CSV table of C-alpha atoms in Angstrom, one decimal:
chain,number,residue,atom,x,y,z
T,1,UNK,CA,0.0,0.0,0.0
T,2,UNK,CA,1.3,3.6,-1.2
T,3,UNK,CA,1.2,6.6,1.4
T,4,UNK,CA,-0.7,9.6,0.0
T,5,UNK,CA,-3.4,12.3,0.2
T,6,UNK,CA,-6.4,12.8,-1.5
T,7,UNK,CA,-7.5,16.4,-0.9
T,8,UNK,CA,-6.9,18.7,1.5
T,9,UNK,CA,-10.2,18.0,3.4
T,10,UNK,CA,-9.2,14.3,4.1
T,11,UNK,CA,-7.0,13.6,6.9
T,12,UNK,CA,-3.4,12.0,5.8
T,13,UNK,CA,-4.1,8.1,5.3
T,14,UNK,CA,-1.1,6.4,6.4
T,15,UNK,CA,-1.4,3.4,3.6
T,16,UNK,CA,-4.1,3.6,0.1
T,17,UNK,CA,-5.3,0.5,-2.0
T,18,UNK,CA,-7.6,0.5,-4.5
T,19,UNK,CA,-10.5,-1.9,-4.4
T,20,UNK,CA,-11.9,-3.1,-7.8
T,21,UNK,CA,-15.8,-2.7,-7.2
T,22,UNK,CA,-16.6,-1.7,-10.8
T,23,UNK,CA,-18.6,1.5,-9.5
T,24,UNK,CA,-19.9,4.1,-12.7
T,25,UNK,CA,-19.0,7.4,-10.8
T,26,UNK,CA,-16.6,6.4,-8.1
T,27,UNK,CA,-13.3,5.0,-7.7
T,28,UNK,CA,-13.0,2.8,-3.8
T,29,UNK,CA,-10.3,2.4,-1.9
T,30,UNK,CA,-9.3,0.9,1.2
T,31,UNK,CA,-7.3,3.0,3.2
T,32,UNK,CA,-5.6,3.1,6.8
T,33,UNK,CA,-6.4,6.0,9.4
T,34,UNK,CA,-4.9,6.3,12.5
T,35,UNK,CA,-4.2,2.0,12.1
T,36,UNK,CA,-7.5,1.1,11.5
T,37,UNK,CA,-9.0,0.7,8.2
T,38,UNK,CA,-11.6,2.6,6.3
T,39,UNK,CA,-13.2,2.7,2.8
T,40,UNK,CA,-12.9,5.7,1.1
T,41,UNK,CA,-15.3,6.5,-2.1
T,42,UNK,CA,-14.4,9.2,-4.2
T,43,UNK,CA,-15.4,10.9,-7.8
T,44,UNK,CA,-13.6,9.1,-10.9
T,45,UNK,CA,-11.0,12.1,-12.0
T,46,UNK,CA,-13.5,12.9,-15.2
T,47,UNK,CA,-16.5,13.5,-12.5
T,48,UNK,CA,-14.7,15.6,-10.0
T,49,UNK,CA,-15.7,19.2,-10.1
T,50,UNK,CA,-19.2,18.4,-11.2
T,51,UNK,CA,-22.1,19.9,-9.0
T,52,UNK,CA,-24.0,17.3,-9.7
T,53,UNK,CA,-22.1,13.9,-8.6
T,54,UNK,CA,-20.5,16.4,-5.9
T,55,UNK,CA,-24.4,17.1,-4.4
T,56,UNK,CA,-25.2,13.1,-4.9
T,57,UNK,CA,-22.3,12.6,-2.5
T,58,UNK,CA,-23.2,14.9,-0.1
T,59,UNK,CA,-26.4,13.6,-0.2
T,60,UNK,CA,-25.6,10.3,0.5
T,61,UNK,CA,-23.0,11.3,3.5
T,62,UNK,CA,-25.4,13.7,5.1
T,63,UNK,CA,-28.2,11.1,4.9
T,64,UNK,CA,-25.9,8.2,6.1
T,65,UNK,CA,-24.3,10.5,9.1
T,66,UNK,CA,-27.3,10.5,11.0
T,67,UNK,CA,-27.7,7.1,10.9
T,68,UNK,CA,-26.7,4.3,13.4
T,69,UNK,CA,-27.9,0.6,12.7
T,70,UNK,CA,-25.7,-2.2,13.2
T,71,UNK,CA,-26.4,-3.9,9.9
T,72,UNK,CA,-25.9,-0.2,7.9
T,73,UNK,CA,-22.0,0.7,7.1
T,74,UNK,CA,-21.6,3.4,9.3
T,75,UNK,CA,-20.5,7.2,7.3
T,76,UNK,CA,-17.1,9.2,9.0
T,77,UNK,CA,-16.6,12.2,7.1
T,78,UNK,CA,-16.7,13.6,3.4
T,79,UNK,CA,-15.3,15.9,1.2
T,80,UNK,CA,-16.3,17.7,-2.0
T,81,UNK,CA,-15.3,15.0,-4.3
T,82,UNK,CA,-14.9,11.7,-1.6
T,83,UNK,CA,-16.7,9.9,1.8
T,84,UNK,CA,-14.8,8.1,4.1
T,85,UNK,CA,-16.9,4.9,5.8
T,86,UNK,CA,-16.1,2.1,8.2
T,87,UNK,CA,-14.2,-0.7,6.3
T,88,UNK,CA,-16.6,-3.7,6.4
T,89,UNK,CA,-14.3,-7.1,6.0
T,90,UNK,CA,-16.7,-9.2,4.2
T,91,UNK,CA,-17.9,-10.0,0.3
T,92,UNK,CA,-21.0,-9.2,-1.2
T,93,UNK,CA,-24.4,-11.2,-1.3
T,94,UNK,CA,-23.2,-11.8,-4.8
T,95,UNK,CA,-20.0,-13.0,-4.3
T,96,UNK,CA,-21.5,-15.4,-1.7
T,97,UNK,CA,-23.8,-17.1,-3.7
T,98,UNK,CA,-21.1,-17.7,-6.4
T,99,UNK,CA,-18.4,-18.6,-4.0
T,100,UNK,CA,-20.4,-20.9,-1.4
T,101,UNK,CA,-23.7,-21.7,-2.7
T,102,UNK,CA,-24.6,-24.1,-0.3
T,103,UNK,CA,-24.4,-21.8,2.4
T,104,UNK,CA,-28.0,-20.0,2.2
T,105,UNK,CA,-29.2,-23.8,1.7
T,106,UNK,CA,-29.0,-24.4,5.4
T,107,UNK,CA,-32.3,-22.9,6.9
T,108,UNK,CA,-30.8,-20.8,10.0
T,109,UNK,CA,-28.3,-19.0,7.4
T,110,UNK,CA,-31.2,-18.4,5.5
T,111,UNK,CA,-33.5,-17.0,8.1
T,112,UNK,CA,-30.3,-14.6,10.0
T,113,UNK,CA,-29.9,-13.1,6.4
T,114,UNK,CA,-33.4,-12.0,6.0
T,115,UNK,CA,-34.3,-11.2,9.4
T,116,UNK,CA,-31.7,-8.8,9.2
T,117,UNK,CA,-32.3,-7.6,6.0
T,118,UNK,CA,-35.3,-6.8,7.1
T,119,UNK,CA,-34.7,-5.1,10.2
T,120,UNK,CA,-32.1,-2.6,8.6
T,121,UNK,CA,-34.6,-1.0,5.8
T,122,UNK,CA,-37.4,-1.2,8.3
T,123,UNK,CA,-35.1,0.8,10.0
T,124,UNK,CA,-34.3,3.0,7.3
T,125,UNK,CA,-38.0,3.5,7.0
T,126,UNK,CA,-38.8,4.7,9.9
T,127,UNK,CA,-36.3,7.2,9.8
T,128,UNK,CA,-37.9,8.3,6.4
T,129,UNK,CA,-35.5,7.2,4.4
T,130,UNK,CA,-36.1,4.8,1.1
T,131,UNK,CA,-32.7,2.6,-0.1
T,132,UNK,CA,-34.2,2.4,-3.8
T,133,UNK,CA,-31.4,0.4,-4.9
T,134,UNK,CA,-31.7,-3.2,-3.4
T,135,UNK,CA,-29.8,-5.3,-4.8
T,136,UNK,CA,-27.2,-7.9,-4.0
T,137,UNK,CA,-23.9,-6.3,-4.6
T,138,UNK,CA,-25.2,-3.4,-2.5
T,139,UNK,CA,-25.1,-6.1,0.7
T,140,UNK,CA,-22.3,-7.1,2.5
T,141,UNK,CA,-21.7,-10.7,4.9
T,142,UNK,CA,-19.0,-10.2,7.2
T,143,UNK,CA,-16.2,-13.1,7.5
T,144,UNK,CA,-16.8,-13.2,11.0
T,145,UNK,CA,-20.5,-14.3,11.6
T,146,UNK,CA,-21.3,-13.2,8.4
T,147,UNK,CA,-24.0,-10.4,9.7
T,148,UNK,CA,-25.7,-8.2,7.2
T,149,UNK,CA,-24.1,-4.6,6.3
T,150,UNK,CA,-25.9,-2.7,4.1
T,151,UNK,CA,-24.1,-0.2,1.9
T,152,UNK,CA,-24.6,2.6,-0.9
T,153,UNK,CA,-27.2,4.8,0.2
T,154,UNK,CA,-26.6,7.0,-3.3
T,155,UNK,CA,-29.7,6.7,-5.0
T,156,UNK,CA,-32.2,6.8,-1.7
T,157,UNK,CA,-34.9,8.7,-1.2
T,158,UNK,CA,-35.4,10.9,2.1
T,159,UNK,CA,-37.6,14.3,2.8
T,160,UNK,CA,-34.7,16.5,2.8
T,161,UNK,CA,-33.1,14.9,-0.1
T,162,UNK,CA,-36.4,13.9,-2.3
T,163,UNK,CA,-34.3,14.0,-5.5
T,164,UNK,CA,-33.1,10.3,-6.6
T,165,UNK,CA,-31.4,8.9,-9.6
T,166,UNK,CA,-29.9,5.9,-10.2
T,167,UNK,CA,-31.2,2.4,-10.0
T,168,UNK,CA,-30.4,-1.0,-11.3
T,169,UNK,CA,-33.0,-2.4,-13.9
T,170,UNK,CA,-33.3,-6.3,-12.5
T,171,UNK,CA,-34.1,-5.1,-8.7
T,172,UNK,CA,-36.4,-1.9,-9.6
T,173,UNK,CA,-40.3,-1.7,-9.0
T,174,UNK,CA,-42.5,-0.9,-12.2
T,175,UNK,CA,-43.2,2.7,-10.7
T,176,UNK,CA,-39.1,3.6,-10.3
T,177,UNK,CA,-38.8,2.3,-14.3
T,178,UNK,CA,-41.6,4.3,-15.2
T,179,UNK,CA,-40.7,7.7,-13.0
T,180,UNK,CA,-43.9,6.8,-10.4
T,181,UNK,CA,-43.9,7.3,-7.1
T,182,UNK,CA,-41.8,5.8,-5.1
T,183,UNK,CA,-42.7,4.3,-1.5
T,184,UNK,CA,-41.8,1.7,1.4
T,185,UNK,CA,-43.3,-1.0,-1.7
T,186,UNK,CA,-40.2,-0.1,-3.9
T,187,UNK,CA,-38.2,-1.2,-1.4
T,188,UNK,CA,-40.1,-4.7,-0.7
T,189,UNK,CA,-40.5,-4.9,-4.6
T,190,UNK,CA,-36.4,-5.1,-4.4
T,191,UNK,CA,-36.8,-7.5,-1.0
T,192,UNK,CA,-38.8,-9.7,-3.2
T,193,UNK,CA,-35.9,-9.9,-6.0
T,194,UNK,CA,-33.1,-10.7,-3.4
T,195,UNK,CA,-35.1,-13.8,-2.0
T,196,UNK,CA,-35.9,-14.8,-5.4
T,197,UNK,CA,-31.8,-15.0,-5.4
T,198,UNK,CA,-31.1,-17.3,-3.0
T,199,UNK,CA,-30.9,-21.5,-3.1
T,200,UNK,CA,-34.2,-22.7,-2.4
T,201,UNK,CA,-36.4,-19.5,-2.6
T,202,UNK,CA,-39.2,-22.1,-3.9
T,203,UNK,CA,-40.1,-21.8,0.1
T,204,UNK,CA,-40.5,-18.3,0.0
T,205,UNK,CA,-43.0,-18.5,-3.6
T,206,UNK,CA,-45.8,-17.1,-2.0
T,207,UNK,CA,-43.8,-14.1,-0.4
T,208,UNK,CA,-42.3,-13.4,-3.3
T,209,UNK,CA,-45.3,-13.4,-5.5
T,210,UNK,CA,-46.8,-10.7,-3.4
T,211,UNK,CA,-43.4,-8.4,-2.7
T,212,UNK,CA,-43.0,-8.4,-6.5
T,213,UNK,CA,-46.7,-8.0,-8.0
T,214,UNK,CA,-46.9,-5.1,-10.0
T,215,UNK,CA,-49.6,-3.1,-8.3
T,216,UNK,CA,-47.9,-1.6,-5.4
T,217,UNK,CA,-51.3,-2.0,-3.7
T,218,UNK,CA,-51.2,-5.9,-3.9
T,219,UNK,CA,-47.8,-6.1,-2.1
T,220,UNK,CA,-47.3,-5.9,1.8
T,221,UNK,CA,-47.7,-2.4,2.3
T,222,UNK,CA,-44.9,-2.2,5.3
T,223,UNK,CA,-41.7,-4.1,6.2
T,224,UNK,CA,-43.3,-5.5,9.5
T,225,UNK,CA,-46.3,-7.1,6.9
T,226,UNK,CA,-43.6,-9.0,5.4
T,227,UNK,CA,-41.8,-9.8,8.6
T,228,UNK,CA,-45.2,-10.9,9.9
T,229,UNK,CA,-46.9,-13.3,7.0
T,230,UNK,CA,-42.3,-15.1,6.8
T,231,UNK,CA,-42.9,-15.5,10.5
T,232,UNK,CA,-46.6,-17.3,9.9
T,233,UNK,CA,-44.9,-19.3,7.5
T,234,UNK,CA,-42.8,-20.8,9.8
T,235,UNK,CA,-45.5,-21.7,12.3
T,236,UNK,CA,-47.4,-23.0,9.8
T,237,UNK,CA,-44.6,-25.3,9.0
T,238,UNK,CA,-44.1,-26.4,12.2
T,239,UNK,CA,-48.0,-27.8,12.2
T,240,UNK,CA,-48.1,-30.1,9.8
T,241,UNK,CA,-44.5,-31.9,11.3
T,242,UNK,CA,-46.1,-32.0,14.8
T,243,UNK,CA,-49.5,-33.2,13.5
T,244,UNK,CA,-47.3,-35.8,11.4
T,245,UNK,CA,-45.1,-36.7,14.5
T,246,UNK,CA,-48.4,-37.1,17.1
T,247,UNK,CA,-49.7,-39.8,13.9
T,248,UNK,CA,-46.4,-41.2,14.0
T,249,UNK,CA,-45.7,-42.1,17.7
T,250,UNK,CA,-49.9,-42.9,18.5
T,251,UNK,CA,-49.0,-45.2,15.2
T,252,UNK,CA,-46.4,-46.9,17.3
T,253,UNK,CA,-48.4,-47.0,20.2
T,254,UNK,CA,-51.1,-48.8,18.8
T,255,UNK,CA,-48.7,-51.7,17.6
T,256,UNK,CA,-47.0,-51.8,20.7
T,257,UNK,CA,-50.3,-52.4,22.3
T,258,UNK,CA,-51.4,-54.8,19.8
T,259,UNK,CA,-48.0,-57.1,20.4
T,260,UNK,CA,-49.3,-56.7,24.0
T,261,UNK,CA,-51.7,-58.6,23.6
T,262,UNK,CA,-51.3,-61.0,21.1
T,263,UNK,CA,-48.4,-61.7,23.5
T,264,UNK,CA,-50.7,-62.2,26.0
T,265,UNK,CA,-52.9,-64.5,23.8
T,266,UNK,CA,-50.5,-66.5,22.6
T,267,UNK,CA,-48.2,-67.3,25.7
T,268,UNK,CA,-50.3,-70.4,27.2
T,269,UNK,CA,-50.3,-71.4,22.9
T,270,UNK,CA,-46.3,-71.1,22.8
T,271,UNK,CA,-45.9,-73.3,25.6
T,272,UNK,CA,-48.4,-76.0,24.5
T,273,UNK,CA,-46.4,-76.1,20.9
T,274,UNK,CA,-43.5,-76.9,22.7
T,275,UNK,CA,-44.6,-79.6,25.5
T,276,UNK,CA,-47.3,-81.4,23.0
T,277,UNK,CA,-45.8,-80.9,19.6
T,278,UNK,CA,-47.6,-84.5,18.7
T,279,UNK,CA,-51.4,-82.8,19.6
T,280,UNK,CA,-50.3,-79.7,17.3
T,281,UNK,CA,-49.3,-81.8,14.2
T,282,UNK,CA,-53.3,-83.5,14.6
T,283,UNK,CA,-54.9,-80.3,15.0
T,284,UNK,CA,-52.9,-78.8,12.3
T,285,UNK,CA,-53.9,-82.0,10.3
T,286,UNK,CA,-57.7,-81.5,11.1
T,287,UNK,CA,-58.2,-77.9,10.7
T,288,UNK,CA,-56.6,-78.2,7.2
T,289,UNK,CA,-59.3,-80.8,6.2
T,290,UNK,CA,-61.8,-78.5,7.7
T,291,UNK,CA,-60.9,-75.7,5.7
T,292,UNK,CA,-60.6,-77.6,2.5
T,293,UNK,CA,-64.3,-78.4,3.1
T,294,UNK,CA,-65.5,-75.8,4.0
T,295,UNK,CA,-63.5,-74.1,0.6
T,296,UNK,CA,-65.1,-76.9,-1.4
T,297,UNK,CA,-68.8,-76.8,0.5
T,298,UNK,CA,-71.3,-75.2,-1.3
T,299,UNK,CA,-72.3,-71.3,-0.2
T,300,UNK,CA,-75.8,-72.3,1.0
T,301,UNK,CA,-74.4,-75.5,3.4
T,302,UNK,CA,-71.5,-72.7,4.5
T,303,UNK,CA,-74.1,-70.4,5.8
T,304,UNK,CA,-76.3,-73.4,7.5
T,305,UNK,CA,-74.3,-75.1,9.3
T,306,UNK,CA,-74.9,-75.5,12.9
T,307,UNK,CA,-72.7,-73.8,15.1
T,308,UNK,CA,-71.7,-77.6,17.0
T,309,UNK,CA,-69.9,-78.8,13.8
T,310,UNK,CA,-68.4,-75.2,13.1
T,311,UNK,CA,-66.7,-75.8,16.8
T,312,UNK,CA,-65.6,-79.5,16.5
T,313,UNK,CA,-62.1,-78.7,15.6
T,314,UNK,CA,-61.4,-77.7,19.6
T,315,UNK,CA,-62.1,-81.7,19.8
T,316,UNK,CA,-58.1,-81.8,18.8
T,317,UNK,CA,-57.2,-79.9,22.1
T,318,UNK,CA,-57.7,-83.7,23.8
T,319,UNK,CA,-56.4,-83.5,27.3
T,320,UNK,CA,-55.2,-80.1,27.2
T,321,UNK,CA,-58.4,-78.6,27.3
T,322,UNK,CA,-58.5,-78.3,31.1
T,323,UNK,CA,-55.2,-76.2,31.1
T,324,UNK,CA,-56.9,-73.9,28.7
T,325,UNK,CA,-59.3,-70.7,29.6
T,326,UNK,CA,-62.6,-70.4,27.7
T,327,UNK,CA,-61.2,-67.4,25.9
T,328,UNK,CA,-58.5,-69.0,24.6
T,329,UNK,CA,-59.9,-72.1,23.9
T,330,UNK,CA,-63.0,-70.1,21.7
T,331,UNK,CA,-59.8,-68.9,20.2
T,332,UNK,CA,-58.3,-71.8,19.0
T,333,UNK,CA,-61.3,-73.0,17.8
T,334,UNK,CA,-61.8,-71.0,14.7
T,335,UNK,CA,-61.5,-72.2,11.9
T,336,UNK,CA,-59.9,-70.4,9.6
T,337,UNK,CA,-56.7,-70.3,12.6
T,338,UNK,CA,-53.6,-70.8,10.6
T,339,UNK,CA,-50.8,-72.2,12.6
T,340,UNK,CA,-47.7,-71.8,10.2
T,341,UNK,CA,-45.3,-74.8,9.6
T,342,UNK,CA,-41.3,-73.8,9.9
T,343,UNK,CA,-41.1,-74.6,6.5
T,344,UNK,CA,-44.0,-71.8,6.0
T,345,UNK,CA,-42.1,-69.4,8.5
T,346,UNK,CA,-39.2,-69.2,6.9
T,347,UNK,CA,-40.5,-69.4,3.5
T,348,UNK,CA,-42.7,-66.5,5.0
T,349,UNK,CA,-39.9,-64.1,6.3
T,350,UNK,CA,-37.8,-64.4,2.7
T,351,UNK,CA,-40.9,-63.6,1.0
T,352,UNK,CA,-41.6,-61.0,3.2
T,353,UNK,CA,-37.7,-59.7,2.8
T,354,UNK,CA,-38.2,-59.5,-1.0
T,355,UNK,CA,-41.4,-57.6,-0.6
T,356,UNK,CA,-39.8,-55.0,1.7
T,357,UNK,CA,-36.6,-55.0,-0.2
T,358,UNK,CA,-37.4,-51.5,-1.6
T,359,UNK,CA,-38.4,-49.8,1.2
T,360,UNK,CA,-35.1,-51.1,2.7
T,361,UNK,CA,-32.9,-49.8,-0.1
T,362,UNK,CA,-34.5,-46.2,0.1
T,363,UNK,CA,-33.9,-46.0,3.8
T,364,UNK,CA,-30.5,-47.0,3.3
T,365,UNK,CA,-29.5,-44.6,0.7
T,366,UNK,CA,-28.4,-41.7,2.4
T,367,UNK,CA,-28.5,-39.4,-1.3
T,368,UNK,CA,-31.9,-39.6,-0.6
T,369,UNK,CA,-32.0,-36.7,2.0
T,370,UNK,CA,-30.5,-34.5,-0.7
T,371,UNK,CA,-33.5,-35.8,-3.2
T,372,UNK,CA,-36.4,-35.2,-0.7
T,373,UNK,CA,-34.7,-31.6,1.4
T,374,UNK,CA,-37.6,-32.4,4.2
T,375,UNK,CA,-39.3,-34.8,6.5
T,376,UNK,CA,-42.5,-34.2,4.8
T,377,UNK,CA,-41.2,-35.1,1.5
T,378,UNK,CA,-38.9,-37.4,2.8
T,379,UNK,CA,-41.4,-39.5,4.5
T,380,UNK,CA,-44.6,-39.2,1.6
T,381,UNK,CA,-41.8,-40.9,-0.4
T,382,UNK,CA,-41.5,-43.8,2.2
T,383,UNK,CA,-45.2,-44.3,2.2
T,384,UNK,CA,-45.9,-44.3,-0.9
T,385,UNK,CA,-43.1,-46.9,-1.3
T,386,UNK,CA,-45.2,-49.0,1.6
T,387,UNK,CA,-48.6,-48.4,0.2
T,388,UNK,CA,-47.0,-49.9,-3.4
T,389,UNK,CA,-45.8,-53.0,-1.4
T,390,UNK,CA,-48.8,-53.6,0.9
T,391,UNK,CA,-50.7,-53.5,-2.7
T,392,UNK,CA,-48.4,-56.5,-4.2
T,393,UNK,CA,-49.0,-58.5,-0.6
T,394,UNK,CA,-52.8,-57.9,-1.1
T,395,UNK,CA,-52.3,-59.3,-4.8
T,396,UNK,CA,-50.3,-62.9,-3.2
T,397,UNK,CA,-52.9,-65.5,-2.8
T,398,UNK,CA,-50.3,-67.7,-0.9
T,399,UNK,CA,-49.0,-65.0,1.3
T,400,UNK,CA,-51.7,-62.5,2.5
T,401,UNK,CA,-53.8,-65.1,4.7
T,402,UNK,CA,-50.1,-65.2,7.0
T,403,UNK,CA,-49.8,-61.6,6.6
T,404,UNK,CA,-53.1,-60.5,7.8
T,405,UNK,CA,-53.6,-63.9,10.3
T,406,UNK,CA,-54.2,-61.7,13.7
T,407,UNK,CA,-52.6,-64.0,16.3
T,408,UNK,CA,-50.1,-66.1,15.0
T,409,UNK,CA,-46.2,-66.0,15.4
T,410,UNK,CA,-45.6,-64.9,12.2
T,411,UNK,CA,-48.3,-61.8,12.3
T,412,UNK,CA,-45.9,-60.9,15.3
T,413,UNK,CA,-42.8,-60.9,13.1
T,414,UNK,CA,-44.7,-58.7,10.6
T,415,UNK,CA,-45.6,-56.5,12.9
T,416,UNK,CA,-41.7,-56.0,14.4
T,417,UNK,CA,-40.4,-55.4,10.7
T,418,UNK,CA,-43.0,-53.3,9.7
T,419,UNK,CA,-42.4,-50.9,13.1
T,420,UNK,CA,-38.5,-51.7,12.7
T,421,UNK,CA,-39.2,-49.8,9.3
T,422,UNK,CA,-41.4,-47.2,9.9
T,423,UNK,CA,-39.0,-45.8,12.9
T,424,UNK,CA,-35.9,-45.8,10.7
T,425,UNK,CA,-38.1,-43.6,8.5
T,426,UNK,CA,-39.2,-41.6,11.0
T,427,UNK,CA,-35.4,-41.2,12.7
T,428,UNK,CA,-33.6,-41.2,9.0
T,429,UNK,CA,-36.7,-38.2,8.3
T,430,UNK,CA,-35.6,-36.3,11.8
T,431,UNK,CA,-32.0,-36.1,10.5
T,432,UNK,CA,-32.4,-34.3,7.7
T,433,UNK,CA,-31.2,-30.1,7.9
């Protein structure tokens, strides 16, 4: 850095670099002062001397001066042809976005960026002052914390200062292109553009729509509108994935009951299959001839027959029937009581592997949390996935009696991989950013 001296109205700057910011009317410069640094905006050579670009500075000094925000570069003194402001270590909301793009796709950068935004121009509104040039090379992200500093206050609007020029085409409201008036709606007209910027402004579409209709009537008519209907849009976010979580855990609540008491069911059954294996076998043997009868028996004899032969397969019990309580024994005397084979068992678990093999694979691919950015979408995935497989069990003659048999061991089983499933959706869904 070079020592020099701009004019005598500046103070002497111990060190001087110029700083490439492709401005129309000004050269910038970052300069040192008493060892601190400072940004220094003066008049290209050709402009200095003219009244005009001299009264736009002044303008923009005398409006800044007054002005004390920490998310607004603050203004320390001017001359005729320069202003010297606070030196803001940081890049531009431009140079973000090209540099780190993923950064504004985390949801608290996101939200810190425009709560701030929004806080400094409602701040420069109520202090009767309109930016009018919006834009993202005219905001700043510190590299510390990257907090919002808003800069170049040469084209605003104020009621000392009511004379404006400038603007940049992309970020300007219909009534600044076509010399209208001007209002706290330009500015959320420009708002609108910036969001429409950032990495997944699809959440922000209905904001948007309104900051950038046309009609400055059909926009939000004040910053705190805007900061009102973003905040509703978070609560009513939050809904929907604590409606979804309640249907999720009562969901495992009711299974967990359910195992309850087919455990409870089933106990005195478990322990009879293991002592009299040899009385199983016959009523296994028995209940299959019933039911091939009663498949083969015409409709009308179905329907007739008394309820003493319908009850005739608890004859199988034999001598256990005095270990058994009348609930359990009207259990195990209905008919259409499948008790699987281990052949059927594990025949039954590979079958129901390869039916669940694709629910398994999506919960296992962790791209998929980039492909669905959100539990909701994350987790309509997963059921539709489960709705096309429960439709293919529905369709397998063989295998939906055993799927949908209430109280049997391998109902049980189904139950335990279908909840083993579901919560790793539901965790795998909680995970995502």
């Amino acid at each position: 850095m070079d020592t020099s001296q701009f004019s005598n109205s500046q103070p002497h700057f111990e060190a001087i670099e110029q700083v490439d910011t492709n401005g129309a009317t000004c050269d910038t410069f970052r300069v040192k002062l008493y060892g601190k640094l400072h940004f220094l905006k003066r008049l290209k050579p050709e402009l200095a001397g003219d009244v005009r670009y001299q009264e736009a500075l002044h303008k923009e000094f005398e409006t800044g001066y007054r002005l004390e925000h920490p998310n607004l570069v603050r203004y320390v003194s001017s001359d005729d042809n320069s202003i010297l402001m606070e030196y803001v270590d940081g890049e531009t909301l431009a140079q973000r976005l090209d540099c780190q793009p993923d950064y504004f796709r985390n949801r608290k950068n996101t939200d810190k960026f425009v709560r701030q935004l929004l806080d400094v121009v409602s701040y420069l509104h109520s202090h009767q002052v309109l930016h009018l040039d919006l834009k993202p090379d005219n905001i700043l992200l510190t590299r510390i914390g990257s907090d919002v500093k808003l800069i170049d206050l040469g084209c605003c609007y104020t009621d000392t200062f009511p004379d404006t020029t400038g603007r940049t085409v992309a970020f300007a409201a219909p009534e600044q292109l076509t010399g209208g008036v001007v209002d706290v709606r330009t500015d959320i007209y420009a708002i609108g553009r910036i969001l429409e910027c950032l990495p997944g402004h699809h959440k922000y579409n209905k904001v948007i729509a309104r900051c950038t209709a046309p009609d400055p009537a059909a926009r939000y008519q004040t910053i705190s509108d805007l900061q009102e209907a973003l905040s509703a849009r978070r609560t009513h976010f939050f809904w929907p994935v604590l409606m979804l979580l309640v249907v999720v855990l009562s969901i495992g609540y009711f299974i967990f009951t359910r195992q309850q008491q087919a455990a409870e069911v089933t106990g005195p059954q478990k322990e009879i299959i293991i002592e009299k294996p040899e009385t199983i076998n016959a009523r296994e043997d028995v209940q299959i001839v019933e039911q091939n009868k009663k498949e083969t028996a015409p409709i009308e004899q179905q329907e007739s027959a008394p309820i003493d032969q319908q009850e005739t397969s608890t004859d199988v019990l034999g001598p256990i029937k005095s270990e058994l309580s009348e609930e359990e024994k009207a259990f195990l005397s209905q008919p259409h009581l499948h008790i699987a084979t281990s052949e059927e068992f594990e025949r039954y678990k590979r079958q129901l592997d390869e039916y669940y093999k694709e629910a398994n694979a999506f919960l296992n691919d962790t791209a998929n949390f980039q492909r669905y950015p959100s539990h909701i979408s994350y987790l309509r995935r997963y059921q539709e996935i489960i709705q096309r497989t429960r439709k293919r069990i529905e369709a397998d003659e063989w295998f939906r009696p055993l799927y949908k048999s209430p109280m049997n061991p391998i109902s049980s089983y189904t139950r335990k991989y279908k909840e083993a499933l579901e919560h790793r959706a539901f965790v795998n869904g909680n995970k995502l950013p």
